[in-house]
Short mmCIF file of C-alpha atoms and ligand atoms in Angstrom, two decimals:
data_model
loop_
_atom_site.label_atom_id
_atom_site.label_comp_id
_atom_site.label_asym_id
_atom_site.label_seq_id
_atom_site.Cartn_x
_atom_site.Cartn_y
_atom_site.Cartn_z
CA UNK A 6 98.81 -123.62 -49.07
CA UNK A 7 98.19 -126.91 -50.91
CA UNK A 8 94.56 -127.80 -51.43
CA UNK A 9 93.27 -131.25 -50.49
CA UNK A 10 90.89 -132.53 -53.16
CA UNK A 11 88.36 -134.77 -51.45
CA UNK A 12 87.64 -137.28 -54.21
CA UNK A 13 84.78 -139.63 -53.38
CA UNK A 14 86.24 -142.49 -55.44
CA UNK A 15 88.84 -143.90 -52.99
CA UNK A 16 86.32 -143.57 -50.16
CA UNK A 17 83.69 -145.43 -52.18
CA UNK A 18 86.25 -148.11 -53.16
CA UNK A 19 87.23 -148.71 -49.54
CA UNK A 20 83.58 -149.08 -48.56
CA UNK A 21 82.80 -151.36 -51.51
CA UNK A 22 85.59 -153.71 -50.42
CA UNK A 23 84.17 -153.88 -46.89
CA UNK A 24 80.62 -154.26 -48.19
CA UNK A 25 81.85 -157.02 -50.54
CA UNK A 26 83.03 -159.07 -47.56
CA UNK A 27 79.64 -158.65 -45.87
CA UNK A 28 77.88 -159.72 -49.09
CA UNK A 29 80.07 -162.86 -49.22
CA UNK A 30 79.11 -163.76 -45.65
CA UNK A 31 75.41 -163.36 -46.49
CA UNK A 32 75.91 -165.51 -49.59
CA UNK A 33 77.06 -168.36 -47.35
CA UNK A 34 73.62 -168.16 -45.75
CA UNK A 35 71.99 -168.15 -49.22
CA UNK A 36 70.99 -164.51 -48.88
CA UNK A 37 71.34 -162.01 -51.72
CA UNK A 38 70.72 -158.44 -50.51
CA UNK A 39 67.82 -157.25 -52.62
CA UNK A 40 66.57 -153.76 -53.32
CA UNK A 41 63.15 -152.98 -54.78
CA UNK A 42 63.35 -149.68 -56.65
CA UNK A 43 60.05 -148.09 -57.64
CA UNK A 44 60.09 -145.70 -60.55
CA UNK A 45 56.86 -143.78 -61.15
CA UNK A 46 56.47 -142.06 -64.53
CA UNK A 47 59.11 -141.46 -67.18
CA UNK A 48 61.31 -138.67 -65.87
CA UNK A 49 64.59 -139.24 -67.78
CA UNK A 50 66.86 -138.18 -64.87
CA UNK A 51 65.05 -140.55 -62.48
CA UNK A 52 65.44 -143.39 -65.01
CA UNK A 53 69.18 -142.75 -65.18
CA UNK A 54 69.46 -142.74 -61.36
CA UNK A 55 67.51 -146.01 -61.01
CA UNK A 56 69.51 -147.68 -63.81
CA UNK A 57 72.81 -146.58 -62.28
CA UNK A 58 71.78 -148.04 -58.91
CA UNK A 59 70.71 -151.25 -60.68
CA UNK A 60 74.11 -151.59 -62.39
CA UNK A 61 76.06 -151.04 -59.16
CA UNK A 62 73.92 -153.56 -57.25
CA UNK A 63 74.34 -156.18 -59.99
CA UNK A 64 78.09 -155.54 -60.17
CA UNK A 65 78.38 -156.21 -56.44
CA UNK A 66 76.39 -159.47 -56.49
CA UNK A 67 73.32 -157.88 -55.01
CA UNK A 68 69.92 -157.72 -56.62
CA UNK A 69 67.94 -154.68 -57.61
CA UNK A 70 64.47 -155.16 -58.99
CA UNK A 71 63.12 -152.11 -60.78
CA UNK A 72 59.34 -151.70 -60.73
CA UNK A 73 58.18 -149.18 -63.32
CA UNK A 74 54.77 -147.68 -62.57
CA UNK A 75 52.66 -145.54 -64.86
CA UNK A 76 52.64 -141.83 -63.93
CA UNK A 77 48.86 -141.92 -63.47
CA UNK A 78 48.99 -144.57 -60.71
CA UNK A 79 46.77 -143.61 -57.76
CA UNK A 80 48.13 -143.02 -54.30
CA UNK A 81 46.23 -145.99 -52.87
CA UNK A 82 47.45 -148.34 -55.63
CA UNK A 83 51.04 -147.27 -55.05
CA UNK A 84 50.69 -147.71 -51.27
CA UNK A 85 49.14 -151.17 -51.78
CA UNK A 86 52.05 -152.10 -54.00
CA UNK A 87 54.56 -150.88 -51.38
CA UNK A 88 52.64 -152.94 -48.79
CA UNK A 89 53.16 -156.06 -50.88
CA UNK A 90 56.91 -155.35 -50.94
CA UNK A 91 56.87 -154.73 -47.18
CA UNK A 92 55.50 -158.26 -46.76
CA UNK A 93 57.84 -159.89 -49.29
CA UNK A 94 60.57 -161.64 -47.30
CA UNK A 95 62.90 -161.70 -50.32
CA UNK A 96 63.03 -157.89 -50.43
CA UNK A 97 65.42 -156.26 -47.96
CA UNK A 98 65.30 -152.63 -49.06
CA UNK A 99 62.65 -150.47 -50.72
CA UNK A 100 63.36 -147.24 -52.52
CA UNK A 101 60.88 -144.88 -54.14
CA UNK A 102 62.70 -142.73 -56.68
CA UNK A 103 61.96 -139.03 -56.13
CA UNK A 104 60.50 -136.75 -57.30
CA UNK A 105 57.06 -138.27 -57.63
CA UNK A 106 54.33 -136.95 -59.95
CA UNK A 107 52.49 -134.03 -58.31
CA UNK A 108 49.24 -135.91 -57.57
CA UNK A 109 51.09 -138.27 -55.22
CA UNK A 110 51.75 -137.16 -51.64
CA UNK A 111 55.47 -137.84 -51.17
CA UNK A 112 55.23 -137.86 -47.35
CA UNK A 113 52.37 -140.41 -47.39
CA UNK A 114 54.17 -142.66 -49.87
CA UNK A 115 57.48 -142.60 -47.98
CA UNK A 116 55.66 -143.25 -44.69
CA UNK A 117 54.14 -146.43 -46.15
CA UNK A 118 57.55 -148.12 -46.46
CA UNK A 119 58.43 -150.52 -43.62
CA UNK A 120 61.00 -148.54 -41.55
CA UNK A 121 63.18 -151.69 -41.46
CA UNK A 122 63.30 -151.70 -45.27
CA UNK A 123 63.65 -147.94 -45.61
CA UNK A 124 67.23 -147.97 -46.93
CA UNK A 125 66.97 -144.34 -48.07
CA UNK A 126 66.27 -143.34 -44.45
CA UNK A 127 63.34 -141.06 -45.31
CA UNK A 128 60.62 -142.67 -43.15
CA UNK A 129 59.49 -140.32 -40.31
CA UNK A 130 60.43 -142.96 -37.71
CA UNK A 131 63.95 -143.19 -39.12
CA UNK A 132 64.22 -139.40 -39.32
CA UNK A 133 63.16 -139.20 -35.66
CA UNK A 134 65.69 -141.86 -34.69
CA UNK A 135 68.48 -139.74 -36.15
CA UNK A 136 67.25 -136.75 -34.15
CA UNK A 137 67.40 -138.67 -30.86
CA UNK A 138 70.85 -140.05 -31.66
CA UNK A 139 69.98 -143.67 -32.45
CA UNK A 140 69.96 -143.90 -36.26
CA UNK A 141 68.33 -146.88 -37.93
CA UNK A 142 69.32 -146.03 -41.52
CA UNK A 143 71.35 -142.90 -42.29
CA UNK A 144 70.17 -141.26 -45.54
CA UNK A 145 72.68 -142.07 -48.26
CA UNK A 146 73.94 -138.63 -49.32
CA UNK A 147 74.49 -137.31 -45.74
CA UNK A 148 76.08 -140.68 -44.93
CA UNK A 149 78.43 -140.24 -47.89
CA UNK A 150 79.38 -136.73 -46.71
CA UNK A 151 80.23 -138.05 -43.22
CA UNK A 152 82.34 -140.85 -44.64
CA UNK A 153 84.28 -138.41 -46.85
CA UNK A 154 85.00 -136.21 -43.81
CA UNK A 155 86.12 -139.28 -41.85
CA UNK A 156 88.31 -140.73 -44.63
CA UNK A 157 90.18 -137.46 -45.17
CA UNK A 158 90.41 -136.80 -41.42
CA UNK A 159 88.63 -133.45 -41.62
CA UNK A 160 87.95 -132.83 -37.96
CA UNK A 161 84.43 -131.57 -37.33
CA UNK A 162 84.51 -131.84 -33.54
CA UNK A 163 84.00 -128.40 -31.97
CA UNK A 164 84.11 -126.80 -35.42
CA UNK A 165 81.50 -124.47 -36.85
CA UNK A 166 79.77 -126.23 -39.73
CA UNK A 167 77.48 -124.16 -41.93
CA UNK A 168 75.02 -126.11 -44.07
CA UNK A 169 73.36 -124.39 -47.01
CA UNK A 170 70.00 -126.02 -47.80
CA UNK A 171 67.37 -127.57 -45.52
CA UNK A 172 66.02 -130.39 -47.67
CA UNK A 173 64.77 -133.54 -45.95
CA UNK A 174 67.24 -135.66 -47.90
CA UNK A 175 70.45 -133.68 -47.36
CA UNK A 176 70.48 -130.53 -45.22
CA UNK A 177 68.23 -131.53 -42.32
CA UNK A 178 69.69 -135.00 -41.68
CA UNK A 179 73.21 -133.54 -41.86
CA UNK A 180 72.24 -130.91 -39.30
CA UNK A 181 70.95 -133.64 -36.96
CA UNK A 182 73.94 -135.94 -37.49
CA UNK A 183 76.75 -133.39 -37.20
CA UNK A 184 75.37 -131.89 -34.00
CA UNK A 185 75.28 -135.26 -32.16
CA UNK A 186 78.15 -136.63 -30.08
CA UNK A 187 79.04 -139.04 -32.89
CA UNK A 188 82.47 -139.98 -34.18
CA UNK A 189 81.96 -137.48 -37.00
CA UNK A 190 79.97 -134.93 -35.04
CA UNK A 191 79.91 -132.71 -31.97
CA UNK A 192 80.08 -129.70 -34.24
CA UNK A 193 78.29 -126.40 -33.84
CA UNK A 194 75.89 -126.43 -36.76
CA UNK A 195 74.22 -123.51 -38.51
CA UNK A 196 71.69 -124.22 -41.23
CA UNK A 197 70.94 -121.56 -43.86
CA UNK A 198 68.13 -121.55 -46.41
CA UNK A 199 65.98 -119.27 -48.54
CA UNK A 200 64.80 -117.52 -45.38
CA UNK A 201 68.35 -116.52 -44.39
CA UNK A 202 68.68 -112.77 -45.14
CA UNK A 203 72.47 -112.54 -45.49
CA UNK A 204 74.15 -115.89 -46.05
CA UNK A 205 77.64 -114.40 -46.15
CA UNK A 206 77.37 -113.52 -42.45
CA UNK A 207 77.44 -117.26 -41.72
CA UNK A 208 79.56 -118.68 -44.52
CA UNK A 209 82.38 -116.21 -43.77
CA UNK A 210 82.75 -117.51 -40.21
CA UNK A 211 82.35 -121.20 -41.09
CA UNK A 212 85.17 -123.71 -40.58
CA UNK A 213 83.37 -126.22 -42.79
CA UNK A 214 80.66 -125.49 -45.36
CA UNK A 215 78.33 -128.10 -46.83
CA UNK A 216 76.38 -126.83 -49.81
CA UNK A 217 73.18 -128.52 -51.03
CA UNK A 218 70.94 -125.94 -52.65
CA UNK A 219 70.85 -126.86 -56.33
CA UNK A 220 72.11 -123.54 -57.69
CA UNK A 221 75.12 -123.91 -60.01
CA UNK A 222 78.35 -122.17 -58.88
CA UNK A 223 76.54 -120.35 -56.05
CA UNK A 224 79.27 -120.25 -53.37
CA UNK A 225 82.08 -117.83 -54.33
CA UNK A 226 85.45 -116.97 -52.81
CA UNK A 227 84.19 -113.68 -51.35
CA UNK A 228 81.73 -115.65 -49.21
CA UNK A 229 84.27 -117.79 -47.29
CA UNK A 230 87.26 -117.38 -45.02
CA UNK A 231 90.75 -118.68 -45.83
CA UNK A 232 91.35 -122.35 -45.04
CA UNK A 233 87.72 -123.46 -45.09
CA UNK A 234 86.79 -127.10 -45.84
CA UNK A 235 83.99 -127.52 -48.37
CA UNK A 236 81.66 -130.39 -49.23
CA UNK A 237 79.77 -129.64 -52.42
CA UNK A 238 76.67 -131.83 -52.73
CA UNK A 239 75.21 -130.01 -55.74
CA UNK A 240 74.87 -131.69 -59.11
CA UNK A 241 73.76 -129.26 -61.79
CA UNK A 242 73.82 -129.16 -65.58
CA UNK A 243 75.33 -125.94 -66.91
CA UNK A 244 74.87 -125.27 -70.64
CA UNK A 245 78.09 -124.90 -72.61
CA UNK A 246 79.50 -125.24 -76.15
CA UNK A 247 80.64 -128.85 -75.73
CA UNK A 248 79.31 -131.72 -77.85
CA UNK A 249 76.93 -132.71 -75.03
CA UNK A 250 75.74 -129.12 -74.71
CA UNK A 251 76.32 -129.00 -70.96
CA UNK A 252 78.75 -129.78 -68.19
CA UNK A 253 78.13 -130.99 -64.66
CA UNK A 254 78.96 -128.46 -61.95
CA UNK A 255 78.34 -128.23 -58.23
CA UNK A 256 76.77 -125.53 -56.08
CA UNK A 257 80.27 -124.17 -55.45
CA UNK A 258 82.25 -122.06 -57.91
CA UNK A 259 85.21 -124.43 -57.75
CA UNK A 260 87.61 -122.42 -59.96
CA UNK A 261 86.88 -119.19 -58.10
CA UNK A 262 87.13 -120.63 -54.59
CA UNK A 263 89.96 -123.16 -54.91
CA UNK A 264 92.70 -120.67 -53.90
CA UNK A 265 91.04 -120.03 -50.57
CA UNK A 266 90.12 -123.50 -49.33
CA UNK A 267 91.93 -126.10 -47.25
CA UNK A 268 89.93 -128.89 -48.91
CA UNK A 269 87.03 -129.35 -51.28
CA UNK A 270 85.04 -132.16 -52.93
CA UNK A 271 85.09 -132.03 -56.74
CA UNK A 272 81.92 -132.23 -58.85
CA UNK A 273 81.60 -134.69 -60.42
CA UNK A 274 83.51 -137.31 -58.43
CA UNK A 275 82.96 -136.05 -54.88
CA UNK A 276 79.79 -136.85 -52.98
CA UNK A 277 78.10 -138.47 -56.03
CA UNK A 278 80.00 -141.81 -55.96
CA UNK A 279 79.37 -142.07 -52.21
CA UNK A 280 75.58 -141.83 -52.37
CA UNK A 281 75.10 -145.10 -54.27
CA UNK A 282 77.77 -146.82 -52.19
CA UNK A 283 75.93 -145.98 -48.98
CA UNK A 284 72.67 -147.23 -50.51
CA UNK A 285 74.42 -150.54 -51.12
CA UNK A 286 75.70 -150.49 -47.54
CA UNK A 287 72.22 -149.77 -46.11
CA UNK A 288 70.66 -152.58 -48.16
CA UNK A 289 73.30 -155.05 -46.97
CA UNK A 290 72.65 -153.84 -43.40
CA UNK A 291 68.91 -154.49 -43.83
CA UNK A 292 69.66 -158.04 -45.04
CA UNK A 293 72.07 -158.66 -42.13
CA UNK A 294 69.50 -157.45 -39.59
CA UNK A 295 66.84 -159.72 -41.07
CA UNK A 296 69.19 -162.70 -40.83
CA UNK A 297 70.01 -161.84 -37.21
CA UNK A 298 66.31 -161.68 -36.36
CA UNK A 299 65.73 -165.12 -37.87
CA UNK A 300 68.62 -166.85 -36.11
P1 NAD B 1322 66.13 -129.21 -52.67
O1 NAD B 1322 65.76 -128.47 -53.89
O2 NAD B 1322 65.20 -130.21 -52.11
O3 NAD B 1322 66.45 -128.18 -51.52
C1 NAD B 1322 67.25 -127.07 -51.76
C2 NAD B 1322 67.42 -126.32 -50.47
O4 NAD B 1322 68.26 -125.22 -50.73
C3 NAD B 1322 66.13 -125.77 -49.89
O5 NAD B 1322 66.07 -126.15 -48.54
C4 NAD B 1322 66.22 -124.25 -50.01
O6 NAD B 1322 65.75 -123.58 -48.85
C5 NAD B 1322 67.72 -124.04 -50.14
N1 NAD B 1322 68.02 -122.93 -51.03
C6 NAD B 1322 67.64 -122.77 -52.32
N2 NAD B 1322 68.12 -121.60 -52.80
C7 NAD B 1322 68.80 -121.02 -51.80
C8 NAD B 1322 69.51 -119.80 -51.66
N3 NAD B 1322 69.60 -118.94 -52.66
N4 NAD B 1322 70.09 -119.54 -50.50
C9 NAD B 1322 69.99 -120.39 -49.45
N5 NAD B 1322 69.35 -121.57 -49.52
C10 NAD B 1322 68.75 -121.86 -50.68
O7 NAD B 1322 67.56 -129.82 -52.97
P2 NAD B 1322 68.30 -131.19 -52.56
O8 NAD B 1322 67.47 -132.32 -52.99
O9 NAD B 1322 68.80 -131.12 -51.17
O10 NAD B 1322 69.54 -131.08 -53.55
C11 NAD B 1322 70.44 -130.01 -53.50
C12 NAD B 1322 71.51 -130.23 -54.55
O11 NAD B 1322 72.19 -131.43 -54.23
C13 NAD B 1322 70.99 -130.42 -55.97
O12 NAD B 1322 71.94 -129.87 -56.86
C14 NAD B 1322 70.93 -131.92 -56.14
O13 NAD B 1322 71.07 -132.32 -57.48
C15 NAD B 1322 72.13 -132.33 -55.33
N6 NAD B 1322 72.07 -133.69 -54.80
C16 NAD B 1322 73.17 -134.45 -54.97
C17 NAD B 1322 73.21 -135.72 -54.46
C18 NAD B 1322 74.46 -136.54 -54.65
O14 NAD B 1322 74.42 -137.75 -54.58
N7 NAD B 1322 75.61 -135.89 -54.80
C19 NAD B 1322 72.12 -136.25 -53.77
C20 NAD B 1322 71.01 -135.43 -53.56
C21 NAD B 1322 71.00 -134.14 -54.08
#
């Protein structure tokens, strides 16, 4: 059985070409899709994420403005700042880089973003809209997973999809999206988490497994059936003897499992490239909607 490697790069490229055309149309109306990215504190990983987003936006003739805030900023000051961005007509999308310092209530902060500028799709209204089948913005990583499944024609309809991980940014939105009667959907979805006593019971009967738990090389060949399709969302640093001192691995033990799968996303180069692409897409969508409202 030959294994299909579900690289995210061609999928991201295809989307970037389509997004590019939409950006050109907006340009004719003198609109540059603009993202405000708020970075609180000096977490090195968060800085890298924000800088990477900034580079991609600039490369695609969009604007990303990075606002760096001191880690001791108060909740009310941060919310006031977000309010000012909500009112700024030149800003189409607002993103608060997570995680936030512990003294800030993440739910409160995310709820203060205008749902029409919430390009990450984390606002409770936007989460609710996904649940009732009328998404406003689809969160970028789940969106990327769906687009990979669509691009490689991995049929999810009537299949049993097992999701490992119930985070608000990956597992839960995927559960809501894949169970709807959407183009990539209508699946029977099981969601497993730290409260699941014996994960193998579910993963062994899954047609498709999506793993987002943040534990390196967690899913092994003895936990899956032959011919399974796997989306590995995990991005973990595993220490090794290389010059860098680590390598990037997913939540799936790729080498161990590869002989058993029908298809699998690699890490790196699978879901990762899609996440930023879908952020670009959501920001362009926010700009298009604003233009439509004004005309
Ligand atoms: P999280 O830490 O917020 O949530 C992890 C989830 O996994 C929790 O719901 C927890 O219940 C579950 N879990 C943890 N250990 C488990 C176990 N032993 N068995 C079953 N469930 C378990 O994580 P997250 O933010 O969803 O991220 C998950 C992984 O995905 C991380 O490696 C992260 O770096 C990666 N990630 C990648 C992208 C991307 O663009 N590719 C985007 C977001 C997150």
